[in-house]
XYZ file of C-alpha atoms in Angstrom:
124
model
C 0.464 11.046 -11.828
C -1.778 10.118 -8.711
C -4.102 7.259 -8.331
C -8.053 8.432 -7.855
C -8.449 4.592 -6.331
C -5.899 5.645 -3.606
C -9.011 8.654 -2.777
C -9.954 7.449 0.984
C -12.855 5.336 1.077
C -15.144 8.040 3.459
C -16.903 4.628 4.435
C -14.180 2.771 5.986
C -14.094 2.523 9.637
C -10.827 2.757 11.496
C -12.160 1.860 14.830
C -13.149 -1.766 12.953
C -9.230 -1.671 12.265
C -7.458 -0.506 15.016
C -4.395 -2.750 14.956
C -3.625 -2.092 11.773
C -4.225 1.339 11.987
C -2.175 1.607 15.206
C 0.604 -0.062 13.498
C 0.772 2.133 10.170
C 1.108 5.232 12.435
C 3.466 4.153 14.774
C 5.970 3.608 11.848
C 3.833 6.648 10.353
C 7.405 8.812 9.564
C 10.219 5.725 9.168
C 8.479 4.203 5.870
C 8.165 4.982 2.638
C 4.568 2.763 0.480
C 5.168 2.533 -3.241
C 2.012 1.760 -4.292
C 1.617 0.583 -7.985
C -2.236 0.391 -9.658
C -4.542 1.380 -12.400
C -7.728 3.570 -11.951
C -8.687 1.130 -14.821
C -8.115 -2.058 -12.878
C -11.081 -3.536 -10.900
C -8.993 -4.726 -8.177
C -7.554 -1.703 -7.405
C -10.985 -0.400 -7.080
C -11.540 -2.856 -4.679
C -8.523 -2.522 -2.688
C -6.754 1.133 -2.672
C -9.738 2.897 -1.107
C -9.857 1.383 1.923
C -5.765 1.307 2.134
C -6.079 4.999 1.512
C -8.456 5.880 4.225
C -6.012 3.603 6.543
C -2.788 5.465 5.501
C -5.032 8.429 6.399
C -6.693 7.465 9.630
C -2.559 6.475 10.356
C -2.059 9.995 9.838
C 1.202 9.078 7.219
C 1.977 12.141 5.546
C 1.477 12.667 1.912
C 5.062 12.854 1.114
C 5.891 9.033 1.934
C 3.375 7.532 -0.492
C 4.248 7.207 -3.920
C 1.165 6.340 -6.173
C 2.253 4.922 -9.463
C 0.098 4.514 -12.193
C 0.229 1.949 -14.691
C -1.231 1.500 -17.667
C -3.941 -1.648 -19.342
C -0.456 -3.023 -20.360
C 0.656 -3.128 -16.458
C 3.797 -0.868 -17.783
C 4.826 2.247 -15.666
C 7.717 4.276 -13.642
C 9.618 1.439 -11.471
C 7.597 -1.689 -12.787
C 10.854 -3.753 -14.066
C 13.162 -2.610 -11.341
C 10.577 -3.754 -8.788
C 9.172 -6.548 -10.286
C 5.860 -5.800 -10.477
C 3.633 -8.491 -12.496
C 0.316 -7.888 -10.308
C -1.352 -4.868 -9.755
C -2.157 -3.409 -6.586
C 1.716 -3.935 -6.027
C 2.557 -2.170 -2.441
C 5.886 -2.102 -1.180
C 7.042 -0.443 1.421
C 10.529 0.775 2.246
C 12.534 2.271 4.891
C 14.084 5.818 4.625
C 17.639 3.745 3.028
C 15.433 2.318 0.431
C 15.316 -1.281 1.558
C 11.912 -3.271 0.997
C 10.601 -4.538 4.545
C 7.864 -6.229 2.894
C 5.281 -6.047 -0.132
C 1.447 -6.814 -1.041
C 0.602 -8.013 -4.243
C -2.790 -8.557 -5.297
C -3.534 -11.802 -4.564
C -2.686 -12.062 -0.861
C -5.674 -13.125 1.040
C -6.607 -9.861 3.663
C -6.849 -6.437 2.841
C -3.666 -4.372 2.109
C -3.801 -2.455 5.856
C -4.324 -5.296 7.647
C -1.698 -7.531 5.486
C 0.939 -5.238 5.869
C 0.209 -4.122 9.131
C 0.986 -7.881 10.605
C 4.092 -7.989 8.532
C 5.490 -4.763 9.897
C 4.812 -6.293 12.991
C 7.177 -8.738 12.530
C 9.996 -7.150 10.495
C 9.767 -4.419 12.807
C 9.014 -5.816 15.949
């Protein structure tokens, strides 16, 4: 099941987030993005359309993005395995399934910027 909230925000301006897009694009064929969310969730509706637009601008292939819908009790595939408590949660893994970083809803920056900064630190 896909998340409607991951549909790219058509008004998102990639040029305003060039550094984040460049970082995501630099690694677009070596990372997997696992996104837990719910179309019913206000935080997901606020954050995920811009993240979807950033992934789109970075030309991250669709097969490297896993959208995982959870119910209103925040239950769904992989929730227990990955320790997902809050949504949206975005786990970034390498091709070996090793977690590189994760974004959880309470971070102080939008997901694309926050993750790009962590990826720069982790993969530099």
